[in-house]
PDB file of N, CA and C in Angstrom:
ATOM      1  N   UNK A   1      30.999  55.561 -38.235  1.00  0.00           N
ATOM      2  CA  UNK A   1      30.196  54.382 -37.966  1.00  0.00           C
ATOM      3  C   UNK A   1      30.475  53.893 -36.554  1.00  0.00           C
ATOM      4  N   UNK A   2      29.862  53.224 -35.891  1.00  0.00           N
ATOM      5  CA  UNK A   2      29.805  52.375 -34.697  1.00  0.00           C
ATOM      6  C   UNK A   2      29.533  51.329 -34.834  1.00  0.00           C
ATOM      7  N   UNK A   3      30.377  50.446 -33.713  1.00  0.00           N
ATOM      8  CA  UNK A   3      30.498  48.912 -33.355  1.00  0.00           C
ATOM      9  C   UNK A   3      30.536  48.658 -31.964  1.00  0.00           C
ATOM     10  N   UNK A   4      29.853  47.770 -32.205  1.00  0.00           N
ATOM     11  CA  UNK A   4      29.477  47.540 -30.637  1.00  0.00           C
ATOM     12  C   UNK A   4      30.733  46.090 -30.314  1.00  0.00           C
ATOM     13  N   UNK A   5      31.402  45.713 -29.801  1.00  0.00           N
ATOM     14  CA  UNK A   5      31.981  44.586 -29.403  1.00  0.00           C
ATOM     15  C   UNK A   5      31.295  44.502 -28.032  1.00  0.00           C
ATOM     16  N   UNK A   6      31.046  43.400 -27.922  1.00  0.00           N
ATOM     17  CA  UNK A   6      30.300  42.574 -26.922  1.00  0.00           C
ATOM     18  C   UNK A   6      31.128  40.918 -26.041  1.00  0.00           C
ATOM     19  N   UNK A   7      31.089  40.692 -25.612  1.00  0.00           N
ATOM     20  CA  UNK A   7      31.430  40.069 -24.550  1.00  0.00           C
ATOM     21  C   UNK A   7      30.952  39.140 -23.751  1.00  0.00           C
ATOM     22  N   UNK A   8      30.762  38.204 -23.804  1.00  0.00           N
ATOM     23  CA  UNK A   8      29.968  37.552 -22.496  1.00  0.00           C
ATOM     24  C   UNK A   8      31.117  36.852 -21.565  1.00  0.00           C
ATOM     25  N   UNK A   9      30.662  37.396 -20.061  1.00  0.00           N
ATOM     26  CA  UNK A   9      32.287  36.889 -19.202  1.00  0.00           C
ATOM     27  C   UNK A   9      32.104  35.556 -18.545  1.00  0.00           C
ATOM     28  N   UNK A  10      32.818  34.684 -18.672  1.00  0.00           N
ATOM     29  CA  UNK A  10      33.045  33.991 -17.503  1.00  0.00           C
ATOM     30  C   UNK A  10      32.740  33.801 -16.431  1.00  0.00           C
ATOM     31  N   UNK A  11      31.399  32.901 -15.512  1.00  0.00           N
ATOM     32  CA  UNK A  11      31.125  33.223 -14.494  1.00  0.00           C
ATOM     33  C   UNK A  11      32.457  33.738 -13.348  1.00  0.00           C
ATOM     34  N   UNK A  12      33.473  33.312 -13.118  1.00  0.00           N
ATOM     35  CA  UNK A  12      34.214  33.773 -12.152  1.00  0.00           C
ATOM     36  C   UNK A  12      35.189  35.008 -13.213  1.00  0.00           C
ATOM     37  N   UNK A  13      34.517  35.895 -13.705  1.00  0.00           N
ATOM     38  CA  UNK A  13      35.010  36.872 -14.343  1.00  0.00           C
ATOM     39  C   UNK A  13      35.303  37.990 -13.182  1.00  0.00           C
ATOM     40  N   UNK A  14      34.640  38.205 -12.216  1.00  0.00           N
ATOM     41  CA  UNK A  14      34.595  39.391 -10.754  1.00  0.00           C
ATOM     42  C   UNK A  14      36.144  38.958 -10.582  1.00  0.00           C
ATOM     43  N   UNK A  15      35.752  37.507 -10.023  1.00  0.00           N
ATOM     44  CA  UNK A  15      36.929  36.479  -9.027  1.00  0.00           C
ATOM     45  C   UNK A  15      38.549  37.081  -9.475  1.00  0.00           C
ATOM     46  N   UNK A  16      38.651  37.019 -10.808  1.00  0.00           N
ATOM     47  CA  UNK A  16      40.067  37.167 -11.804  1.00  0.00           C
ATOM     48  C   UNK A  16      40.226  38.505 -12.248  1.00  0.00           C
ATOM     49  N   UNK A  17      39.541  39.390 -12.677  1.00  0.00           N
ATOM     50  CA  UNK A  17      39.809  40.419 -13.038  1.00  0.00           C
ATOM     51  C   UNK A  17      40.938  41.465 -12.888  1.00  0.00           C
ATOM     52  N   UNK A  18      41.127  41.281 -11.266  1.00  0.00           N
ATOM     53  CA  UNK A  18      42.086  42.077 -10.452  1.00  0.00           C
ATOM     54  C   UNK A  18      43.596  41.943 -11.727  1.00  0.00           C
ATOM     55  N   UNK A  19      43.839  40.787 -11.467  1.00  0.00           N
ATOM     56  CA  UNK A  19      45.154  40.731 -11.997  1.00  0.00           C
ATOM     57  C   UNK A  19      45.410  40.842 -13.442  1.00  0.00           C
ATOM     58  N   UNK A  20      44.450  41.198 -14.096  1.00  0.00           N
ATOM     59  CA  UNK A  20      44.446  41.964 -15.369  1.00  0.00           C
ATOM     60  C   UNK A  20      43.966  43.102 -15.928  1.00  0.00           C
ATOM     61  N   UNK A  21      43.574  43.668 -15.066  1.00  0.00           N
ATOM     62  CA  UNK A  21      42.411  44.799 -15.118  1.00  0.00           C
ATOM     63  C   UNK A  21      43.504  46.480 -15.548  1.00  0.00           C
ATOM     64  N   UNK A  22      44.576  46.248 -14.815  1.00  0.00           N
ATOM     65  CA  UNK A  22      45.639  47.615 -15.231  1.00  0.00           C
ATOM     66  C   UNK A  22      45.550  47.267 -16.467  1.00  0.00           C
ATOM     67  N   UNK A  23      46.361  45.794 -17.519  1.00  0.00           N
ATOM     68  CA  UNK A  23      46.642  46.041 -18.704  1.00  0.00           C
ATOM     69  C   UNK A  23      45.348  46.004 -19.429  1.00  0.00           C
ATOM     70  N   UNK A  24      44.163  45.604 -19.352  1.00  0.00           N
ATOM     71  CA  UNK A  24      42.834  45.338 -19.959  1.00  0.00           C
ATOM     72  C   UNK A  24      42.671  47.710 -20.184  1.00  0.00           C
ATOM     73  N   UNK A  25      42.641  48.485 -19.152  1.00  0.00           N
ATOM     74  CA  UNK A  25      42.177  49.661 -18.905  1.00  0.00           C
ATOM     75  C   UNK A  25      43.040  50.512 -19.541  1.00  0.00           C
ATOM     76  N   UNK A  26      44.269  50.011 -20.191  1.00  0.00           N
ATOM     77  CA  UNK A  26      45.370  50.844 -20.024  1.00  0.00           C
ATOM     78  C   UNK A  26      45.214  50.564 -21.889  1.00  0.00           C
ATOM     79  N   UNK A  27      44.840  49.092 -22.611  1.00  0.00           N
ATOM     80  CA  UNK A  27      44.308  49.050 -23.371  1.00  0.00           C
ATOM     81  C   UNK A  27      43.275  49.597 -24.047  1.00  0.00           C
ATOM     82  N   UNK A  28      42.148  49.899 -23.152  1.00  0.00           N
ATOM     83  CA  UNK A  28      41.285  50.468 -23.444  1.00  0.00           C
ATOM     84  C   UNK A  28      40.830  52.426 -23.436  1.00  0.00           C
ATOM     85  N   UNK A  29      42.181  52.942 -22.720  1.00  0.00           N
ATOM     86  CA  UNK A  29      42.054  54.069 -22.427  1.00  0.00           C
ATOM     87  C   UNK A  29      43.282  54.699 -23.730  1.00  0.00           C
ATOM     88  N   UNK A  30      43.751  54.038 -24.267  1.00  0.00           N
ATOM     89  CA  UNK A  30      45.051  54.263 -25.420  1.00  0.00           C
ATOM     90  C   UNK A  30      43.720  54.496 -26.462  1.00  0.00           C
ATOM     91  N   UNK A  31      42.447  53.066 -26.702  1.00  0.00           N
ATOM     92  CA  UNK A  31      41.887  53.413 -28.096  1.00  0.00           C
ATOM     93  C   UNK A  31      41.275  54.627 -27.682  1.00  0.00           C
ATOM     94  N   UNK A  32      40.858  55.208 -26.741  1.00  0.00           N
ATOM     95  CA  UNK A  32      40.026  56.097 -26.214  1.00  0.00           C
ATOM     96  C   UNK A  32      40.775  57.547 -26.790  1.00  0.00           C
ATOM     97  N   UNK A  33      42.300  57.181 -26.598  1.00  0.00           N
ATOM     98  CA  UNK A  33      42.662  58.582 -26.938  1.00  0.00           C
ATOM     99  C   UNK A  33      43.146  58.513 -28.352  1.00  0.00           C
ATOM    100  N   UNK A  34      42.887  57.261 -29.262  1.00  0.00           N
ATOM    101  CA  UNK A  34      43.406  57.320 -30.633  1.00  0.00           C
ATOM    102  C   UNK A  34      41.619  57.762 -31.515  1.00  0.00           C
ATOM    103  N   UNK A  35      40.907  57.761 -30.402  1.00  0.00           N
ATOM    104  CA  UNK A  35      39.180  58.255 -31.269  1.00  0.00           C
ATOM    105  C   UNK A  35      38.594  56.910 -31.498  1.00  0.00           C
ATOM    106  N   UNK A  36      39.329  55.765 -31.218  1.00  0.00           N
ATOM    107  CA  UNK A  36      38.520  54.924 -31.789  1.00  0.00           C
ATOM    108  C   UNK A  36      37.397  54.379 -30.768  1.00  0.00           C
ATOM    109  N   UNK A  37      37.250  54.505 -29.543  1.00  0.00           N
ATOM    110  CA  UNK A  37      36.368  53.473 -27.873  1.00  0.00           C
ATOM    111  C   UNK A  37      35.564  55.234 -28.056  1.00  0.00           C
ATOM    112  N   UNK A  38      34.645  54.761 -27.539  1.00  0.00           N
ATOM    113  CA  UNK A  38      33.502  55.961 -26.867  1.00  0.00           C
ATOM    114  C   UNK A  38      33.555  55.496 -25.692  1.00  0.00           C
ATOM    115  N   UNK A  39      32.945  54.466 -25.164  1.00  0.00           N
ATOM    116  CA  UNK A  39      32.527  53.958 -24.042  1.00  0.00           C
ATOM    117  C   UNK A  39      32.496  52.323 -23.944  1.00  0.00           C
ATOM    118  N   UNK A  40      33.014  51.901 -22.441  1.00  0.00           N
ATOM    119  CA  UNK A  40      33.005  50.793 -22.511  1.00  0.00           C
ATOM    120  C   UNK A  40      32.258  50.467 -21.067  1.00  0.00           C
ATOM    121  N   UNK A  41      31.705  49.307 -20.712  1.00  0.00           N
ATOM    122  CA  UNK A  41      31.987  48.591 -19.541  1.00  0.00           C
ATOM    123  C   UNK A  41      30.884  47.624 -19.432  1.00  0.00           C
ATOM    124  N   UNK A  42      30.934  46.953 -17.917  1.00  0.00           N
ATOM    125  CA  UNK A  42      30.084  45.424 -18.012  1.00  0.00           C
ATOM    126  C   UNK A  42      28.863  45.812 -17.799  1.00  0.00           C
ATOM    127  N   UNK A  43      27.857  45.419 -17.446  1.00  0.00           N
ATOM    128  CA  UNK A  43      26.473  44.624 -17.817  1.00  0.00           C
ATOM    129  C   UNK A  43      25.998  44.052 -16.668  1.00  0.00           C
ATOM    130  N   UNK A  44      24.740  44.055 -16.523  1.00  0.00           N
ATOM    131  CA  UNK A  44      24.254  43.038 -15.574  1.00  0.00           C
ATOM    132  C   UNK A  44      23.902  42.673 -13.952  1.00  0.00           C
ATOM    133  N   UNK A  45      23.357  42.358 -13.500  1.00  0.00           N
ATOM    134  CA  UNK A  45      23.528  41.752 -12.158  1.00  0.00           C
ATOM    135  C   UNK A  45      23.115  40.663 -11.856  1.00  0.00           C
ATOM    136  N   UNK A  46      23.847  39.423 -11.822  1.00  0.00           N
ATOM    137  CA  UNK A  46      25.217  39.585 -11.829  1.00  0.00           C
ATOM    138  C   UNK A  46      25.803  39.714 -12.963  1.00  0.00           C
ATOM    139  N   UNK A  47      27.138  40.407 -12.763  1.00  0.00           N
ATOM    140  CA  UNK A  47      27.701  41.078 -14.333  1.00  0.00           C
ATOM    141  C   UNK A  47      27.636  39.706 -15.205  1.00  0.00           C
ATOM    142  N   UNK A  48      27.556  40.106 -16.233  1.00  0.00           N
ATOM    143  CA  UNK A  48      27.608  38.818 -17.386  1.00  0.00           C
ATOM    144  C   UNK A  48      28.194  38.953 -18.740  1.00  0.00           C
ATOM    145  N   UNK A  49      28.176  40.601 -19.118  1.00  0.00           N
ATOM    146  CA  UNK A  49      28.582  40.883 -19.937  1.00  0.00           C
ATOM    147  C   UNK A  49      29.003  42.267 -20.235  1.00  0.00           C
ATOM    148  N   UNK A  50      30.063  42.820 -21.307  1.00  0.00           N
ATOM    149  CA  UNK A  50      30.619  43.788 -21.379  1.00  0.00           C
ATOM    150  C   UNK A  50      30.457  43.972 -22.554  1.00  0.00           C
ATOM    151  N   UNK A  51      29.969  45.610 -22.630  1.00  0.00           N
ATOM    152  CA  UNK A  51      30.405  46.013 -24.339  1.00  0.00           C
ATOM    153  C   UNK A  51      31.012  47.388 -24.354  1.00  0.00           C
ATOM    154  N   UNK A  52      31.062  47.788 -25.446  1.00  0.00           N
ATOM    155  CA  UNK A  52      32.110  48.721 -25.935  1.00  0.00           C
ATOM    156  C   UNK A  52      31.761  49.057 -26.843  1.00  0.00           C
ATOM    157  N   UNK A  53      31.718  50.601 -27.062  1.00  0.00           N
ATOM    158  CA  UNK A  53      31.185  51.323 -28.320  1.00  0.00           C
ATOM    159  C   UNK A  53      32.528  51.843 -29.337  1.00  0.00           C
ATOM    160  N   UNK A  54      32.418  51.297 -30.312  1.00  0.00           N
ATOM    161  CA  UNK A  54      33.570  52.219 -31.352  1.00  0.00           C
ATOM    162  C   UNK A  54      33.307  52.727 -32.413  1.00  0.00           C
ATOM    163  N   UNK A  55      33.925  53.845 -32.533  1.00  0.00           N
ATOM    164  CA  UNK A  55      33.690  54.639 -33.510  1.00  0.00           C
ATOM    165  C   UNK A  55      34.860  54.392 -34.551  1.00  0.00           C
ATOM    166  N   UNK A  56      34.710  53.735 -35.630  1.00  0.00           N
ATOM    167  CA  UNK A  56      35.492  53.327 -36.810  1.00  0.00           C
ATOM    168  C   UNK A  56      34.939  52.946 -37.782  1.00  0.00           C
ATOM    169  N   UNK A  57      35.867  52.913 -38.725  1.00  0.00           N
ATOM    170  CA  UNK A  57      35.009  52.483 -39.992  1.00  0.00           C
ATOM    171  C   UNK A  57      35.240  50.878 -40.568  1.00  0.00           C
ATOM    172  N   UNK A  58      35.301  50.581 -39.650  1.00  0.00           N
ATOM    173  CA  UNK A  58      35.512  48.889 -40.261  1.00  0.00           C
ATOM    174  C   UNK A  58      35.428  48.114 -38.781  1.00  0.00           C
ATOM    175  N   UNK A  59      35.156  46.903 -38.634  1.00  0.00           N
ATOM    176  CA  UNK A  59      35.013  46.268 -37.464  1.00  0.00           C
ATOM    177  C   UNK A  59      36.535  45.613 -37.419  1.00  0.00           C
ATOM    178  N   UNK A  60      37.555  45.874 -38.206  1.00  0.00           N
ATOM    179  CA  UNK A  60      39.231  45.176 -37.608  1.00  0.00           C
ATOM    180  C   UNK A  60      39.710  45.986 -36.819  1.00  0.00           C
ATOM    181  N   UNK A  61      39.395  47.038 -36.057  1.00  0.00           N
ATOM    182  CA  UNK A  61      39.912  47.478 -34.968  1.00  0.00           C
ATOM    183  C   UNK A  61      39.454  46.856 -33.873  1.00  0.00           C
ATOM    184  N   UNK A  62      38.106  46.783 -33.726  1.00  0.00           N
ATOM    185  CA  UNK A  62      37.436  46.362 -32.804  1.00  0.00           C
ATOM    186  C   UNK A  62      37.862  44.525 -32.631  1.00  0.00           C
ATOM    187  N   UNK A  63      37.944  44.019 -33.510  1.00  0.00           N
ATOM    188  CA  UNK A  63      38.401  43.047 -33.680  1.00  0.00           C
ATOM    189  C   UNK A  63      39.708  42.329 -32.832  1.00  0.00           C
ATOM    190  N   UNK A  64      40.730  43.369 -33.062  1.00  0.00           N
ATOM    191  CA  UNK A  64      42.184  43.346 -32.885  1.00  0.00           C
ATOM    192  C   UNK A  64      42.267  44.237 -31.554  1.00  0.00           C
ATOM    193  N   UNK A  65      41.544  44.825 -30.741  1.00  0.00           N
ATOM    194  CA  UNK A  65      41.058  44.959 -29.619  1.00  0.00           C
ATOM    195  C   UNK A  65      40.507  43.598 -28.928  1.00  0.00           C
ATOM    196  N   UNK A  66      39.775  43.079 -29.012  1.00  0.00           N
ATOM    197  CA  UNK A  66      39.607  41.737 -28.731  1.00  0.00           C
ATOM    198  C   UNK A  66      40.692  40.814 -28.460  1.00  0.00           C
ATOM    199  N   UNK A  67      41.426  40.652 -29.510  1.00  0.00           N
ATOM    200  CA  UNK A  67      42.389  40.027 -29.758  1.00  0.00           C
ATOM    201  C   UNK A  67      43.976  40.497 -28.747  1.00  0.00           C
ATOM    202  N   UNK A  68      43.561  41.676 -28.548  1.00  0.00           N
ATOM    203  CA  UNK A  68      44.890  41.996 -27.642  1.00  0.00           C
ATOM    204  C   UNK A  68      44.555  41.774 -26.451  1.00  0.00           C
ATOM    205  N   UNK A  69      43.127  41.556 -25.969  1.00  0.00           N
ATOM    206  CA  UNK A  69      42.798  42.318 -24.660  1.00  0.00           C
ATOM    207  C   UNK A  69      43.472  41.099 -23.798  1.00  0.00           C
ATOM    208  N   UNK A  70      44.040  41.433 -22.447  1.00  0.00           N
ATOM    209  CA  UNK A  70      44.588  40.198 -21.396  1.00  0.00           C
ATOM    210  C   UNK A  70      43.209  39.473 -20.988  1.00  0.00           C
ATOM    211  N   UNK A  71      41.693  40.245 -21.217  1.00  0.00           N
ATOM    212  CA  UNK A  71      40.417  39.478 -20.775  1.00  0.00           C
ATOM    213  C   UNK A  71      40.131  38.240 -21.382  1.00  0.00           C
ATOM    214  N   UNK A  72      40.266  38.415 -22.533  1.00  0.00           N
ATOM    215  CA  UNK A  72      40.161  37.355 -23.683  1.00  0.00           C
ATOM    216  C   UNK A  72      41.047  36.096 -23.574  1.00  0.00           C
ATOM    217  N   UNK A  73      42.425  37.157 -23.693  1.00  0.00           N
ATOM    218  CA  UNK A  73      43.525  36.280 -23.840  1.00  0.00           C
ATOM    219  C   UNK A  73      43.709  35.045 -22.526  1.00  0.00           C
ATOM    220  N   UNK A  74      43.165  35.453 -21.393  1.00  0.00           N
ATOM    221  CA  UNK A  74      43.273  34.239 -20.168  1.00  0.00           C
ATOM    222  C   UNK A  74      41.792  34.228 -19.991  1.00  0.00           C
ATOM    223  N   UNK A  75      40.755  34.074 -20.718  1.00  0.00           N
ATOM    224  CA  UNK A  75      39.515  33.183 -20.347  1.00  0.00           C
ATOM    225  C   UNK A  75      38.838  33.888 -19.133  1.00  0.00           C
ATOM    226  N   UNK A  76      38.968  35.329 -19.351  1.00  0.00           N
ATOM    227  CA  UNK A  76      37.524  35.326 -18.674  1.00  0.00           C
ATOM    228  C   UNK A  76      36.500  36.025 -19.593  1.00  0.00           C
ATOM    229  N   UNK A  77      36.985  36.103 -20.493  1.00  0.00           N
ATOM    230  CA  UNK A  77      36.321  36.035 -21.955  1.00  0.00           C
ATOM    231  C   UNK A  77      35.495  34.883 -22.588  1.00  0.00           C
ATOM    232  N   UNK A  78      34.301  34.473 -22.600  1.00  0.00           N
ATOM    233  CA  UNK A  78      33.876  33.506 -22.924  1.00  0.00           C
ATOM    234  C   UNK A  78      33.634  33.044 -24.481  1.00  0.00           C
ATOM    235  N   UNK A  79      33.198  34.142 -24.469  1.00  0.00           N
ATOM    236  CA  UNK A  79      33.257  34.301 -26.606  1.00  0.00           C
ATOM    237  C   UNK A  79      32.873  35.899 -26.598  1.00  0.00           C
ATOM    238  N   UNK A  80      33.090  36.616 -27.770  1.00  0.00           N
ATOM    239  CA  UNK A  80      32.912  37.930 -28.150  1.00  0.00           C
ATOM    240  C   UNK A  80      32.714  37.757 -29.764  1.00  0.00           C
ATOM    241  N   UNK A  81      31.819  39.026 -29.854  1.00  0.00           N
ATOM    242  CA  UNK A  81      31.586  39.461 -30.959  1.00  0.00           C
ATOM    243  C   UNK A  81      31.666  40.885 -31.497  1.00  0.00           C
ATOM    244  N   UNK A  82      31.963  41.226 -32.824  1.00  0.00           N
ATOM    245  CA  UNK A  82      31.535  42.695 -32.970  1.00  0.00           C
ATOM    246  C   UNK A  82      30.878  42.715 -34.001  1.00  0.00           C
ATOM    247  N   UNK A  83      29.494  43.874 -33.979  1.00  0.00           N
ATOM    248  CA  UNK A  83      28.324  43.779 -34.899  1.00  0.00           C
ATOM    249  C   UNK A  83      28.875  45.454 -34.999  1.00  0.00           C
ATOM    250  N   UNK A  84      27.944  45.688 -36.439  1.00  0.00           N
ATOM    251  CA  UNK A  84      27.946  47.229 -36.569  1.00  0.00           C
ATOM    252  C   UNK A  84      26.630  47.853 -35.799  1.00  0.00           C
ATOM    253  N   UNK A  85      26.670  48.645 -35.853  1.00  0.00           N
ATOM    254  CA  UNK A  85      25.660  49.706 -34.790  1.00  0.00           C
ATOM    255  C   UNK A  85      25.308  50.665 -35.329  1.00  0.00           C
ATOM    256  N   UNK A  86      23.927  50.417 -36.317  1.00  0.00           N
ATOM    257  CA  UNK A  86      23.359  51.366 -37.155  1.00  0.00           C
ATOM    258  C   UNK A  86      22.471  52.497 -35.892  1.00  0.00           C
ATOM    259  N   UNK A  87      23.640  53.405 -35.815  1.00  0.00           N
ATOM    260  CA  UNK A  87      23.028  54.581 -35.278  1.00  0.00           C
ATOM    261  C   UNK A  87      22.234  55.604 -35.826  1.00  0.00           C
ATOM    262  N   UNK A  88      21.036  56.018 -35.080  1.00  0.00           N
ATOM    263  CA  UNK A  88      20.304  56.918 -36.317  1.00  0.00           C
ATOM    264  C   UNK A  88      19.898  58.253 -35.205  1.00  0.00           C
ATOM    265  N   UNK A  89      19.759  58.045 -33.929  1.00  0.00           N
ATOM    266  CA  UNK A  89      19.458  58.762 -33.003  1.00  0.00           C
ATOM    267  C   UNK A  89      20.576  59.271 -31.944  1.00  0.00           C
ATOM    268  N   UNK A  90      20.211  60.970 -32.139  1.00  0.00           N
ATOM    269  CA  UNK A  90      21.424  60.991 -30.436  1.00  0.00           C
ATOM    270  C   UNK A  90      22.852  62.164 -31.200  1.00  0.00           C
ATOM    271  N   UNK A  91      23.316  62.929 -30.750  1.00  0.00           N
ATOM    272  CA  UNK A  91      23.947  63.865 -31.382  1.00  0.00           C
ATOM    273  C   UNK A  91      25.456  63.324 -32.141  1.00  0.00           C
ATOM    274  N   UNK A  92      25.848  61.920 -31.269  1.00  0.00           N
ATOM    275  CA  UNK A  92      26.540  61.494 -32.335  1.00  0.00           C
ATOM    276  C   UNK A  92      26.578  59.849 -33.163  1.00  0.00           C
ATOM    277  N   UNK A  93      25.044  60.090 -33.590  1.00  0.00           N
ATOM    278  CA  UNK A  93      24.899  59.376 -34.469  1.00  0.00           C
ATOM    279  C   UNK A  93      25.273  59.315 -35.705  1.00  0.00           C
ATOM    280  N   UNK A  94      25.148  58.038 -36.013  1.00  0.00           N
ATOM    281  CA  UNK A  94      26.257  58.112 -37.448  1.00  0.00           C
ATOM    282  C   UNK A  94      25.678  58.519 -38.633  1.00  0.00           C
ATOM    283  N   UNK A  95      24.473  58.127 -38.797  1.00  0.00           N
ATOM    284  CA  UNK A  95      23.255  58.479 -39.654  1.00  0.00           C
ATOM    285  C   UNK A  95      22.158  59.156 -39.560  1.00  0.00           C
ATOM    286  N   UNK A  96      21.886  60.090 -38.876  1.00  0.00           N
ATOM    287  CA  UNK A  96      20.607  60.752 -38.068  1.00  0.00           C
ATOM    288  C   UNK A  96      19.641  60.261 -38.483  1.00  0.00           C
ATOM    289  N   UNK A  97      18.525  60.533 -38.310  1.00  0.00           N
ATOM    290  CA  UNK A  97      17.482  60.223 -38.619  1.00  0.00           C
ATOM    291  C   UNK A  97      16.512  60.788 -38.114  1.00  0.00           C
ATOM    292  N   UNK A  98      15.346  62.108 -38.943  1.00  0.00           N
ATOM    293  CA  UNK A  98      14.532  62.428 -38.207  1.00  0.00           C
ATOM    294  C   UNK A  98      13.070  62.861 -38.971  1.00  0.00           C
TER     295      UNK A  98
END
């Protein structure tokens, strides 16, 4: 299954990033190699928002990703969510459909 966690940043989200961005990547490149992240990154011009694709079967990973991230944790996180992501198209979709 897939989940999308979503993001909306902080206008001075660019401004701050720097000084969290190693542990935010270093976070995000660990779920990458445990199978759970496909793909992540921001949105926009000007950026506004970030999402992230996961492949799991329950949205408490994605969740507790959130919850760890240093983005969140110092506010340049504005609010986040994670929805499921009824995939039906695309070779690794979760449900094909044709």
């Amino acid at each position: 299954m897939h989940y999308l966690l979503t993001y909306e940043l902080a206008d001075d989200y660019l401004q701050r990033r720097g000084e969290f961005r190693d542990e935010h990547l270093k976070l995000a490149w660990d779920a990458v190699e445990r199978g759970e992240l496909l793909l992540a990154g921001a949105a926009g011009e000007p950026i506004d928002v970030a999402q992230l694709v996961f492949t799991i079967d329950a949205p408490a990973i994605a969740e507790a990703f959130a919850v760890a991230d240093p983005y969140v944790k110092h506010g340049l996180v504005r609010r986040w969510t994670v929805r499921k992501w009824h995939t039906v198209v695309g070779e690794l979709a979760s449900t094909p459909v044709r």
